[in-house]
Every structure is written in C-alpha cells, then in structure tokens.
Backbone as numpy.savetxt, mean C-alpha at the origin, in Angstrom:
# Nx Ny Nz CAx CAy CAz Cx Cy Cz
29.66 -15.06 8.44 28.69 -14.15 8.58 29.10 -13.84 6.76
27.70 -13.23 5.94 28.31 -13.11 5.37 29.07 -12.90 5.08
29.41 -11.79 3.25 29.88 -9.80 2.97 28.73 -9.17 3.73
27.46 -9.69 2.98 26.89 -8.08 3.20 26.75 -8.07 4.93
26.89 -8.64 5.38 26.81 -8.59 6.70 28.17 -8.61 7.85
28.83 -8.47 7.40 30.03 -7.64 6.92 29.94 -7.07 7.48
29.80 -5.90 5.88 29.83 -5.03 5.86 28.78 -4.22 6.54
27.81 -4.17 6.29 26.53 -3.83 6.99 27.24 -3.59 8.20
28.10 -4.09 9.30 27.95 -4.10 10.73 29.67 -3.14 10.62
30.57 -3.08 9.96 31.51 -2.15 9.45 30.76 -0.92 9.32
29.75 -0.25 7.96 29.13 0.96 8.28 28.51 1.17 9.53
28.17 0.50 10.01 27.34 1.20 11.85 28.32 1.18 12.46
29.52 0.25 12.62 31.08 0.60 13.72 31.28 2.39 12.80
30.84 2.28 11.53 31.81 3.97 11.12 30.56 5.34 11.65
29.40 4.33 12.26 28.04 5.46 12.27 28.77 6.36 13.30
28.28 7.61 13.39 28.42 8.56 14.63 27.14 7.64 15.42
27.62 8.00 17.25 26.27 7.32 17.82 25.40 7.44 17.86
24.67 8.85 17.17 23.73 9.30 17.58 22.89 9.20 16.15
23.43 8.19 15.07 22.79 8.01 13.86 22.40 6.50 13.67
23.57 5.93 14.39 22.99 4.51 15.05 21.33 4.18 15.33
20.85 5.62 16.16 19.50 5.07 16.68 18.77 4.87 15.74
18.39 6.05 14.58 18.31 5.61 13.36 18.27 4.62 12.60
19.33 3.58 12.77 19.23 2.08 12.36 18.53 1.38 12.82
18.76 1.57 14.05 18.11 1.03 15.17 16.98 0.86 15.05
16.03 2.04 14.79 14.55 1.88 14.41 14.22 1.54 13.29
14.68 1.49 12.45 14.51 1.42 10.87 14.65 -0.71 11.50
15.49 -1.28 12.05 16.07 -2.57 12.07 13.95 -3.53 12.96
14.22 -2.12 14.27 12.89 -3.22 15.24 11.41 -2.65 14.01
11.13 -1.69 13.18 10.58 -1.42 12.43 10.11 -2.77 11.43
11.25 -3.20 10.40 11.23 -4.62 9.55 11.48 -5.41 10.77
11.68 -5.72 11.13 11.36 -7.16 12.36 10.38 -7.28 12.69
9.12 -5.86 13.30 8.16 -5.85 13.08 6.85 -6.60 12.55
7.12 -6.18 11.22 6.60 -6.16 9.73 6.88 -7.91 9.32
8.43 -8.16 9.95 8.30 -9.58 9.08 7.77 -10.59 10.48
7.54 -10.51 12.09 6.45 -11.23 12.94 5.44 -11.62 12.21
4.36 -9.69 11.23 3.14 -10.25 10.75 3.10 -11.14 10.06
2.42 -12.96 10.56 2.15 -12.74 9.93 1.05 -12.92 8.89
1.44 -14.05 7.25 0.93 -13.56 6.27 -0.27 -13.90 5.88
-0.30 -14.96 7.09 -2.03 -15.16 6.75 -2.68 -14.10 7.25
-2.45 -13.04 7.80 -3.76 -12.40 8.56 -3.71 -11.05 7.34
-2.03 -10.68 6.63 -2.09 -9.65 5.81 -3.56 -10.11 4.36
-2.86 -11.62 3.75 -3.76 -12.44 2.65 -5.40 -12.10 2.99
-5.56 -12.85 3.88 -6.82 -13.13 5.09 -7.44 -11.65 4.42
-7.15 -10.58 5.17 -7.94 -9.58 5.34 -8.08 -8.66 3.84
-6.67 -8.98 2.57 -6.98 -8.66 1.31 -7.37 -9.37 0.22
-7.79 -10.37 1.04 -9.17 -11.71 0.23 -10.70 -11.64 0.54
-10.49 -10.98 1.68 -11.73 -10.74 2.49 -12.09 -9.15 1.13
-11.18 -8.59 1.58 -11.38 -6.58 0.64 -12.10 -7.42 -0.45
-11.44 -8.23 -1.06 -10.88 -8.81 -2.49 -12.71 -8.83 -3.10
-12.75 -10.00 -2.48 -15.07 -10.66 -1.60 -15.76 -9.80 -2.51
-15.47 -8.44 -1.33 -16.17 -7.57 -1.52 -16.33 -6.59 -2.70
-15.36 -6.36 -3.27 -15.54 -5.87 -4.76 -15.84 -6.59 -5.61
-15.48 -8.10 -4.94 -16.57 -8.85 -7.24 -17.46 -8.79 -6.60
-18.15 -8.94 -5.31 -19.85 -8.34 -5.37 -20.52 -7.99 -5.83
-19.79 -6.83 -6.65 -19.91 -5.36 -7.78 -19.79 -5.60 -8.73
-19.34 -7.17 -9.19 -18.55 -7.51 -9.85 -20.06 -7.87 -11.74
-20.30 -6.80 -12.07 -21.13 -7.12 -13.54 -22.98 -6.70 -13.15
-22.85 -6.17 -11.84 -24.54 -5.30 -11.56 -24.73 -4.03 -12.54
-23.39 -3.38 -13.44 -24.51 -2.46 -13.84 -24.89 -3.49 -16.02
-26.06 -2.96 -16.22 -26.44 -2.93 -17.06 -26.21 -3.11 -18.66
-26.29 -4.21 -19.63 -25.39 -4.39 -20.46 -24.97 -3.02 -21.38
-26.31 -2.15 -20.78 -26.16 -0.78 -22.31 -26.06 0.15 -21.92
-24.96 0.38 -19.81 -24.63 1.08 -18.95 -23.21 2.27 -20.50
-23.62 3.02 -20.41 -22.73 4.89 -20.19 -22.10 5.74 -19.75
-21.40 4.51 -19.87 -19.99 5.43 -17.80 -19.35 6.52 -18.77
-20.10 6.78 -20.17 -19.27 8.63 -20.66 -20.40 9.26 -20.75
-21.88 9.05 -20.99 -22.56 9.15 -20.35 -23.49 9.55 -19.36
-23.17 8.69 -18.95 -22.94 9.57 -16.52 -21.95 10.21 -16.30
-20.93 10.08 -17.17 -20.05 11.30 -16.29 -20.34 12.31 -16.73
-20.64 12.61 -17.54 -21.12 13.73 -18.42 -22.29 14.97 -17.56
-22.94 14.09 -17.53 -24.71 14.01 -16.82 -23.77 14.53 -14.77
-23.43 14.61 -14.53 -22.80 13.92 -13.77 -22.46 15.17 -13.97
-21.29 15.76 -14.39 -20.57 16.79 -14.40 -20.83 18.19 -14.11
-22.40 18.18 -15.59 -23.22 18.86 -16.19 -23.91 19.13 -14.54
-24.31 18.20 -13.83 -24.75 18.47 -12.52 -24.39 19.53 -11.79
-22.68 19.07 -11.59 -22.11 19.47 -10.60 -21.77 21.12 -11.17
-21.03 21.34 -11.50 -20.46 22.55 -12.23 -21.16 22.70 -13.58
-21.14 24.14 -12.96 -21.50 25.17 -13.95 -20.77 25.33 -15.02
-21.36 25.12 -16.64 -20.95 24.96 -17.68 -21.03 26.56 -18.72
-19.91 26.58 -18.71 -19.54 28.62 -18.65 -18.75 28.46 -20.59
-19.94 27.82 -21.76 -19.85 27.27 -22.72 -20.11 29.06 -23.32
C-alpha cells in the first residue's frame, strides 16, 4: 500500500461516522467521472468546436466591431449626454 493511501485510510478512520458519508459520496462521484469514456467527452467537445469553426471568417474584411457595438448600445440605451 502506498503512503498516501495509508495516510488517507488513517484520516478516514479518525473521522466521526457521520462525516464518513461525505467522503463516500465524494469517492462515488469521482468514480463515476472516471468511468465516463473520454472518447464521449472528446467527441462532444469536438462537435461543439466544429460548430464554432463554421462561423470563422464569415465577417466582411472591413467590419468595425467597435462601431457596431457603439451603435447597438445607442439603440438599446438612452444616452444622458
């Protein structure tokens, strides 16, 4: 048994019984996360990335985002100048 495992078990043994349930829940959640296939997570992430990449380069070359933002603010909010 590794040192860290021994220390962990000793800590758990010293804990009051009502606190051990929290450790148990945490370990269950960690176990569930580790059982999730990384390929599923990677596949979903890549699909989302592909959707975002479809929009790359769709703005005109002369697009001025600062001017567009200012115009949108002027339309939405009343200026108190």
